[in-house]
Tab-separated table of C-alpha atoms and ligand atoms in Angstrom:
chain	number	residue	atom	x	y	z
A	1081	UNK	CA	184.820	7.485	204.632
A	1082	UNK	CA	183.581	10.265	202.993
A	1083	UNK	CA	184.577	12.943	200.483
A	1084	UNK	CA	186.246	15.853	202.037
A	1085	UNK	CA	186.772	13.797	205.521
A	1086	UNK	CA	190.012	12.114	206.111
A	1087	UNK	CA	190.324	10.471	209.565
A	1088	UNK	CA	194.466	10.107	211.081
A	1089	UNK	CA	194.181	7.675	213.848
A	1090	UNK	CA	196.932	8.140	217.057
A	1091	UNK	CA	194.221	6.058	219.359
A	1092	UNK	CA	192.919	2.837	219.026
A	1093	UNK	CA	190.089	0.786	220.591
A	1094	UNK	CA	193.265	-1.499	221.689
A	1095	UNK	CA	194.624	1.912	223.202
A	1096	UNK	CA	192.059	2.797	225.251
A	1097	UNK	CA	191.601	-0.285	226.975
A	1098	UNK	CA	195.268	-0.292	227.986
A	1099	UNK	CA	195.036	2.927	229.251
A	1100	UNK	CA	191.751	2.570	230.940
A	1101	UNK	CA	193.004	-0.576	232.734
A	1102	UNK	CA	196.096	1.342	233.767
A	1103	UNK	CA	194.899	4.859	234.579
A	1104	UNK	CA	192.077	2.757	237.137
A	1105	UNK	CA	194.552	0.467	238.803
A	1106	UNK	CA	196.827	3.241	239.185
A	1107	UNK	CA	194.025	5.742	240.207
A	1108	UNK	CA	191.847	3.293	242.662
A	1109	UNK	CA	194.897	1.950	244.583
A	1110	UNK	CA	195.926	5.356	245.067
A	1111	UNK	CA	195.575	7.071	248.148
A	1112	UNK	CA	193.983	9.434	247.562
A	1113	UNK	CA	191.771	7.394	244.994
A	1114	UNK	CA	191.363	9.183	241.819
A	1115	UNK	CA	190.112	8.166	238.387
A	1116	UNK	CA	190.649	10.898	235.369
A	1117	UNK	CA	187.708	12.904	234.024
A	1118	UNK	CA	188.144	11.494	230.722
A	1119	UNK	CA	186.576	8.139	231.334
A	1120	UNK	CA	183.135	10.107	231.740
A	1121	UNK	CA	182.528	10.171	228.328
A	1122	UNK	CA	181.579	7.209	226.830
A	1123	UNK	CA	178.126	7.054	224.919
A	1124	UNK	CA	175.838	7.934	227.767
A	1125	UNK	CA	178.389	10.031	229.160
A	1126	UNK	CA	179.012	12.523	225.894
A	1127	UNK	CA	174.927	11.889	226.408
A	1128	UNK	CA	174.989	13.309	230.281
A	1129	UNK	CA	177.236	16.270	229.530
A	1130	UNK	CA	175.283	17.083	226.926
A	1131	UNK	CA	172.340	17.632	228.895
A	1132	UNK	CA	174.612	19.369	231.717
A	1133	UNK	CA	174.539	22.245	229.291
A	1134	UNK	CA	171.617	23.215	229.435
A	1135	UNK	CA	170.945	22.660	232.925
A	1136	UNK	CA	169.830	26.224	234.428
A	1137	UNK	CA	172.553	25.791	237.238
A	1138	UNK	CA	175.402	25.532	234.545
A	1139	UNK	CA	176.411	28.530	232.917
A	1140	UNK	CA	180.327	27.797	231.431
A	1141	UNK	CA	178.275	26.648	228.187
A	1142	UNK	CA	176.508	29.334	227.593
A	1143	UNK	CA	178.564	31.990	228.757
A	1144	UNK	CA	180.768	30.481	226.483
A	1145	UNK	CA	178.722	30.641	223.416
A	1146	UNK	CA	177.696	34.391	224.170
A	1147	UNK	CA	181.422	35.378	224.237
A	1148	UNK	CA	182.059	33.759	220.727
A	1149	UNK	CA	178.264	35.284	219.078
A	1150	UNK	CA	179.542	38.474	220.191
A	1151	UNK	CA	183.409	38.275	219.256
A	1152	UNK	CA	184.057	35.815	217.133
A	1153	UNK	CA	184.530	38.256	214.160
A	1154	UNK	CA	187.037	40.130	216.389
A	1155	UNK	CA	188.832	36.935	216.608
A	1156	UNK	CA	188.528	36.124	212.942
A	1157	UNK	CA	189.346	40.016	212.333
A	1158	UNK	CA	192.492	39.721	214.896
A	1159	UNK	CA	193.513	35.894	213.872
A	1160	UNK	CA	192.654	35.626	210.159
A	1161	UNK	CA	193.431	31.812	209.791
A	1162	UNK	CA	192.650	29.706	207.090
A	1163	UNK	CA	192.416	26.924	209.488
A	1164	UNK	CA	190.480	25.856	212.601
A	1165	UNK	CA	192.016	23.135	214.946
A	1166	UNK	CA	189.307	22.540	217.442
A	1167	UNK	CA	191.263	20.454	220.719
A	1168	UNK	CA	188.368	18.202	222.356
A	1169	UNK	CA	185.987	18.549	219.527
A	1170	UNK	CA	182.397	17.068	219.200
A	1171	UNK	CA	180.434	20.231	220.446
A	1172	UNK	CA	179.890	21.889	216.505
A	1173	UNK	CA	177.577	23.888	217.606
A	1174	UNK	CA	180.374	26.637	218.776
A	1175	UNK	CA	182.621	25.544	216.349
A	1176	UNK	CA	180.319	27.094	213.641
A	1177	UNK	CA	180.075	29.998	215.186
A	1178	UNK	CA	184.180	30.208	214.685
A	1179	UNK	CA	184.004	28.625	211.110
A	1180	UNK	CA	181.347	31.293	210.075
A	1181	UNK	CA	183.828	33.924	211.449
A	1182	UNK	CA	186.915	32.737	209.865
A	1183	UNK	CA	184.675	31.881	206.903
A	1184	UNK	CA	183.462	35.441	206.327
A	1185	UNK	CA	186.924	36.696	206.891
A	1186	UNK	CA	187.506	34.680	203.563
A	1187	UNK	CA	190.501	32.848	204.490
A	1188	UNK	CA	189.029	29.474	205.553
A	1189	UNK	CA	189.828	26.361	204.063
A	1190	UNK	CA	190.442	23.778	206.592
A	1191	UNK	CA	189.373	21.813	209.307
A	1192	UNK	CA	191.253	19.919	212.153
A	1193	UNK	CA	189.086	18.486	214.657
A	1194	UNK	CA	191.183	16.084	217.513
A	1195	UNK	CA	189.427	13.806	219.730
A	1196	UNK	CA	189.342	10.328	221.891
A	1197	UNK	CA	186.179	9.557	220.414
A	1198	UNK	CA	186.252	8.780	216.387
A	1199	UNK	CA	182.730	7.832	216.367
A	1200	UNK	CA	181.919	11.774	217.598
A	1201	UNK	CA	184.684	12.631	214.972
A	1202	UNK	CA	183.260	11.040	212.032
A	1203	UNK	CA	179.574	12.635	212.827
A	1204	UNK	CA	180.837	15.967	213.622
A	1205	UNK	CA	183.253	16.111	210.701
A	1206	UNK	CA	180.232	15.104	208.297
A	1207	UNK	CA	177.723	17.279	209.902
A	1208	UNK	CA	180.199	20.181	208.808
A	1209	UNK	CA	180.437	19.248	205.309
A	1210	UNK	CA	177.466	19.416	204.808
A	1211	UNK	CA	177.189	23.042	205.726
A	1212	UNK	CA	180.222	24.049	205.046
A	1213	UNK	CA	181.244	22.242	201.131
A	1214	UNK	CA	184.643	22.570	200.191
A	1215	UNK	CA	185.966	23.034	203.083
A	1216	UNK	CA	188.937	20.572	203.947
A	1217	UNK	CA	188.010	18.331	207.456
A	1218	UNK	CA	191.355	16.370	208.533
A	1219	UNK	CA	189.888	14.804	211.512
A	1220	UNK	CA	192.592	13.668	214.021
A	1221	UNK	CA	192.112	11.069	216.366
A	1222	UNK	CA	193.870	11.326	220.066
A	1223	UNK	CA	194.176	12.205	223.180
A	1224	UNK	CA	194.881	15.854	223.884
A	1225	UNK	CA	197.894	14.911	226.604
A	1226	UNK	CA	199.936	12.554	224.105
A	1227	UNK	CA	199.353	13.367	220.486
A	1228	UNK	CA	199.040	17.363	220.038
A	1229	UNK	CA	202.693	16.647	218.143
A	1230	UNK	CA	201.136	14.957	215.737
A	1231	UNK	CA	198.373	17.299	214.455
A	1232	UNK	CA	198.911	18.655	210.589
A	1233	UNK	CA	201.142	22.227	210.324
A	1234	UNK	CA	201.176	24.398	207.884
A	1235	UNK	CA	198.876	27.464	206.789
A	1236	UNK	CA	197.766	29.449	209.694
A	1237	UNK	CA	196.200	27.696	212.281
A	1238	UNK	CA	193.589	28.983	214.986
A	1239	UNK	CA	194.258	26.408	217.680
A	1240	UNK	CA	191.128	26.522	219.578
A	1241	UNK	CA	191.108	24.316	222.884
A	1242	UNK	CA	187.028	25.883	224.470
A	1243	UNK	CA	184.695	25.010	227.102
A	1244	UNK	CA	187.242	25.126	230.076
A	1245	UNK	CA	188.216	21.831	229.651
A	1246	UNK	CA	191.876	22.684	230.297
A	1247	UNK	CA	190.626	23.566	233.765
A	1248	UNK	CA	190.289	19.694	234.293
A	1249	UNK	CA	194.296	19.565	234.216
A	1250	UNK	CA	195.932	20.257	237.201
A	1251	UNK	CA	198.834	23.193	236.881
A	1252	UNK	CA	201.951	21.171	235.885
A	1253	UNK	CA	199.813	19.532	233.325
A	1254	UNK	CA	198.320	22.739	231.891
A	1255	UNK	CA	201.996	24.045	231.197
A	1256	UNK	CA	202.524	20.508	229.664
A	1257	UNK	CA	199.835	21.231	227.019
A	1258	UNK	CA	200.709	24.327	226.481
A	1259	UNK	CA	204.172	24.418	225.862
A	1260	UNK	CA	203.725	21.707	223.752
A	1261	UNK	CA	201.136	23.882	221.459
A	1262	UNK	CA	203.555	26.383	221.631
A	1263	UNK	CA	206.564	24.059	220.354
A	1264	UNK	CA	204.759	23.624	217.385
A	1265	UNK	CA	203.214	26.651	216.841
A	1266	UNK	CA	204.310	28.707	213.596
A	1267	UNK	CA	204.760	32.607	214.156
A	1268	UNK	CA	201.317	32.557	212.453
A	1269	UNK	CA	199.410	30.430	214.366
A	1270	UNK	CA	197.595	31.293	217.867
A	1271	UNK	CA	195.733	29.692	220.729
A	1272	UNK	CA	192.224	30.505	221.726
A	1273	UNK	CA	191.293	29.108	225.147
A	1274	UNK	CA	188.353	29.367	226.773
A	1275	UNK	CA	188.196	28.886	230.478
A	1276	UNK	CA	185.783	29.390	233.886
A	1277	UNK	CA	186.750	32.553	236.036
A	1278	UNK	CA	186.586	32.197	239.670
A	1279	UNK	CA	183.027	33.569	240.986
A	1280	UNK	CA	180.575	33.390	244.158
A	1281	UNK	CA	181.547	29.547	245.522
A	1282	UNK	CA	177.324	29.180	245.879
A	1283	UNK	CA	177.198	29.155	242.005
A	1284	UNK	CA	180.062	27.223	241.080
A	1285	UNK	CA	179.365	24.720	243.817
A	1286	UNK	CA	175.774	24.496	242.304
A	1287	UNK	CA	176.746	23.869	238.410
A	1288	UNK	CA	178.522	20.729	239.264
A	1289	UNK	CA	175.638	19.928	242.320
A	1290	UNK	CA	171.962	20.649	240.067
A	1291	UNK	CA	168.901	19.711	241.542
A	1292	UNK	CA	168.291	18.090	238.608
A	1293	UNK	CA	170.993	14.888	239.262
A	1294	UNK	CA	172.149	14.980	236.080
A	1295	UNK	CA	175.904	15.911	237.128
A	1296	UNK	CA	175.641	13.233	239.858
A	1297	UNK	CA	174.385	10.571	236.908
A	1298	UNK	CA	177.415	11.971	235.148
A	1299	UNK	CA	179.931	11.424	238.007
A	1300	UNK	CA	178.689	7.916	238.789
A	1301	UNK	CA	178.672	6.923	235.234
A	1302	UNK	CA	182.497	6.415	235.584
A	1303	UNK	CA	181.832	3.831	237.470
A	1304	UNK	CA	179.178	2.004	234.639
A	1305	UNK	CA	182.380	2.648	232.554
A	1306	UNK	CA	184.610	0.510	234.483
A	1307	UNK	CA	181.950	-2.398	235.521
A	1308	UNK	CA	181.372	-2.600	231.678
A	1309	UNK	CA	184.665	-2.415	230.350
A	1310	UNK	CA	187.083	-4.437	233.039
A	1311	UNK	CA	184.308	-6.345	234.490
A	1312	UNK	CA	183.750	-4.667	237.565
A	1313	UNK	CA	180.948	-5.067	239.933
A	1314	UNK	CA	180.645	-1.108	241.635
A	1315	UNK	CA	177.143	-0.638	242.903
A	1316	UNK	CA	176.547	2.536	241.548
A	1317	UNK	CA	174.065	3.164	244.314
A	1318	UNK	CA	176.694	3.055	246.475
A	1319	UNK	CA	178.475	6.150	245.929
A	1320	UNK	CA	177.059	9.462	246.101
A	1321	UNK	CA	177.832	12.615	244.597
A	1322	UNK	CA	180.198	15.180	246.015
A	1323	UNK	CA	180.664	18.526	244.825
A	1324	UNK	CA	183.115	21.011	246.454
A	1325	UNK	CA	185.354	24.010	246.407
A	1326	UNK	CA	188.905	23.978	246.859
A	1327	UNK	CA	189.778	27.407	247.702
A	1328	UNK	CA	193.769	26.595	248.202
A	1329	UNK	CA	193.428	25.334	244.391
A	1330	UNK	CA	190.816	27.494	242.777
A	1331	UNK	CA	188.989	24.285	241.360
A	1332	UNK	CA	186.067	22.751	242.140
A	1333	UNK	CA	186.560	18.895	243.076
A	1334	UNK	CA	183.657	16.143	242.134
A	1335	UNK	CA	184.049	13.017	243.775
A	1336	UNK	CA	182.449	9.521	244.599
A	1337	UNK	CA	181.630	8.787	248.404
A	1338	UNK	CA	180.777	5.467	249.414
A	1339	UNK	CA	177.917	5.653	251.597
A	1340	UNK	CA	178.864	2.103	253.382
A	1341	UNK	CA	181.611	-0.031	253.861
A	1342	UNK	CA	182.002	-1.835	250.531
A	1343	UNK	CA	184.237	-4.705	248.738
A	1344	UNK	CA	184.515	-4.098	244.969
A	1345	UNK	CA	185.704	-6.704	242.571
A	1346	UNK	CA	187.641	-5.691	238.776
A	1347	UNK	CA	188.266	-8.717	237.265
A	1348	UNK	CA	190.441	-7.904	234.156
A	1349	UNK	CA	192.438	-6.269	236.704
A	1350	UNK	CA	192.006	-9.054	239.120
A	1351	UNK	CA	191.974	-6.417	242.237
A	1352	UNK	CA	189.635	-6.183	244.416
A	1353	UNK	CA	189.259	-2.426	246.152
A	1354	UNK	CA	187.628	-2.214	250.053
A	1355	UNK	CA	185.872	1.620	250.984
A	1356	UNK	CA	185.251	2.744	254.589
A	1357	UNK	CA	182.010	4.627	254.896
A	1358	UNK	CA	182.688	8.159	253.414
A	1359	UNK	CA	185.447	6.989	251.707
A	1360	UNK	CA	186.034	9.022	248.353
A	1361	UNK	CA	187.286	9.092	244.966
A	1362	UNK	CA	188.258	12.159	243.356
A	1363	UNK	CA	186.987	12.041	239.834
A	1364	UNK	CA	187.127	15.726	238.224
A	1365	UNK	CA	189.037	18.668	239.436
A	1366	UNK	CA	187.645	21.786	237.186
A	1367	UNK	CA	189.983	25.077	237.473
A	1368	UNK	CA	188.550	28.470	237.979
A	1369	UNK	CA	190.918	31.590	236.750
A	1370	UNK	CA	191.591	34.937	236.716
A	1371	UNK	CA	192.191	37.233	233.561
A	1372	UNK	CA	195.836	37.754	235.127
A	1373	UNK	CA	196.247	34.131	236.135
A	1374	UNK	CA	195.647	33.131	232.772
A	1375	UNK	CA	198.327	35.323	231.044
A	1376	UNK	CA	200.540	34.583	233.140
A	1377	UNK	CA	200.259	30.880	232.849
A	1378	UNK	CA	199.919	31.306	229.569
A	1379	UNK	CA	203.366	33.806	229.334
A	1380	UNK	CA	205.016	30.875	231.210
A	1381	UNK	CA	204.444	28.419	228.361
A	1382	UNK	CA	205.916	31.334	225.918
A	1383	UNK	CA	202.126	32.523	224.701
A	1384	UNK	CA	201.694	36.181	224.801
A	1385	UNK	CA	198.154	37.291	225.071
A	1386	UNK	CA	196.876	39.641	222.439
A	1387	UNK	CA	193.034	39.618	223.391
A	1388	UNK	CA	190.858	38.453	226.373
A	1389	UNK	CA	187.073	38.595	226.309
A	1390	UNK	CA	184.332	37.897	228.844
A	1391	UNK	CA	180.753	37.884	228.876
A	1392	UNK	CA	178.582	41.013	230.608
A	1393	UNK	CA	178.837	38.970	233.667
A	1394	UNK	CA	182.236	38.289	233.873
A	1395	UNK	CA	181.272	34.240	234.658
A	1396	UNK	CA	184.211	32.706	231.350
A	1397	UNK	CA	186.924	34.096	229.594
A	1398	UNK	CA	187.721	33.467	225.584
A	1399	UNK	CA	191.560	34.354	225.593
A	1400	UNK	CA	193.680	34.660	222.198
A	1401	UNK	CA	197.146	34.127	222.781
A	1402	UNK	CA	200.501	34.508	219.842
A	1403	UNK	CA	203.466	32.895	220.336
B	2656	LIG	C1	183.674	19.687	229.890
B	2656	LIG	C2	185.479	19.666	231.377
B	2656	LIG	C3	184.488	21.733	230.812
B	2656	LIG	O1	184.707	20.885	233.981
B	2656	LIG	O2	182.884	22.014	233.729
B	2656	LIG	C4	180.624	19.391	233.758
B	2656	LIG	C5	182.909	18.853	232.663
B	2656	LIG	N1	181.954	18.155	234.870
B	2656	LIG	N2	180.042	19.080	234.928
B	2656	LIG	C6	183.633	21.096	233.411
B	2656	LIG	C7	181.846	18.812	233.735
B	2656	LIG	C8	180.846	18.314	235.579
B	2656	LIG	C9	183.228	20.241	232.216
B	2656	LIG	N3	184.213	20.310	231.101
């Protein structure tokens, strides 16, 4: 679609349908009912997060950023890849910050962003280009817990899954991913993972609970998902926003309580789903680590660490891992 941009499809619009139907029967007949985090993200969604990053309350962003302004020319220095798979892509603006790196390290030549959204793909992909010409942009389209096989080898890759989006797998599902990065991973390759350390429960509680509403808009907008998109009829109203710790787990949990007894109606699934007052639906579970419990989850996928960095505060991690 452009010169320097080639797009490799693994998802369709057809696909995500499918799974959407499937992952919200599955999930809403449950008990406990649970829908998956990714459904958040549709236009308004990508929208809502956005603006969750620069809520005051919500630090994993920019803690995030600081680590790479500071270090990311000790991870270019320490990982001197020529090119950049970004896992979850979309948010450039920290991506540059690693392209600049790798850039100035003069090895760069290509990159590999992988995503559900193609739309976000195609915009982020040009959006580099432009800044960045002659640089190679394979963009790959698919979701992070079925296609990582499928992403392009060769050279040396910096595999770089950030934001602490890996905490939204539960464990099992976490070695999943990354023993499946490390399958493919050549001797030259490495991971760089960014995740959200375990801290007072008052401030994690409160960047997924701002004052603002903006992560309650977020957490309910699952819902305008599914009324738009199977034809259900959820009164959005009718569920408020939960945010708590789960100590036993180390995550914080964000769910949907319905604040009445309620009949809702999907009709391409042709169910129809009843809630008790304070009923709930867990939609996000977001892992908080430890330095140690990352290595070692990490070790247990066959990744040996090689660097970890924080920020002054100690609030996120930026881990880079060899196989
Ligand atoms: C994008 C998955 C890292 O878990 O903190 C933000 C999503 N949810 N506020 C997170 C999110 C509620 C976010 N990740």
């Amino acid at each position: 679609p452009f010169p320097g941009l080639s797009v490799d499809r693994h998802l369709h619009e057809s696909d995500r349908a499918v799974t959407l139907a499937r992952d919200v029967l599955a999930g809403l007949t449950a008990s406990p009912r649970e829908l998956p985090p990714k459904w958040f993200y549709d236009t308004t969604g990508g929208m809502l997060f956005d603006k969750i990053t620069r809520l005051a309350e919500y630090y994993p962003t920019r803690r995030e950023r600081a680590i790479l302004v500071s270090y990311a020319d000790e991870i270019a220095a320490a990982c001197p890849a020529d090119t950049l798979v970004e896992l979850g892509s979309g948010t450039s603006d920290k991506t540059r910050l690693l392209l600049d790196a790798l850039r100035a390290a003069g090895n760069l030549r290509r990159f590999i962003p992988f995503d559900v959204d193609e739309a976000a793909l195609v915009r982020a992909g040009r959006g580099i280009l432009t800044t960045y010409p002659g640089l190679s942009v394979a963009a790959v389209v698919g979701d992070f817990e079925r296609h990582l096989h499928q992403l392009p080898r060769g050279g040396h890759r910096l595999l770089a899954f950030l934001g602490g989006t890996v905490g939204n797998l539960r464990p099992a599902q976490r070695q999943n991913l990354l023993r499946t990065l490390r399958e493919q991973a050549e001797s030259s390759d490495a991971l760089l993972l960014g995740t959200d350390l375990v801290k007072d429960v008052d401030r994690l509680v409160a960047a997924y609970d701002d004052g603002a509403g903006v992560t309650a808009a977020f957490n309910r907008n699952v819902l305008t998902v599914i009324n738009r998109e199977l034809g259900g009829d959820f009164d959005i109203r009718g569920f408020a926003h939960v945010a708590v710790w789960n100590a036993e787990n180390s995550w914080i949990e964000m769910r949907l309580r319905s604040v009445r007894e309620q009949r809702v109606s999907i009709a391409t699934l042709a169910v129809t789903v009843d809630f008790q007052p304070g009923e709930e639906i867990l939609t996000e579970i977001s892992a908080k680590f430890t330095l140690d419990g990352i290595a070692s989850e990490l070790a247990l996928a066959g990744w040996a660490v090689a660097r970890q960095w924080t920020d002054p505060d100690g609030d996120f991690a930026v881990t880079l891992a060899t196989p």
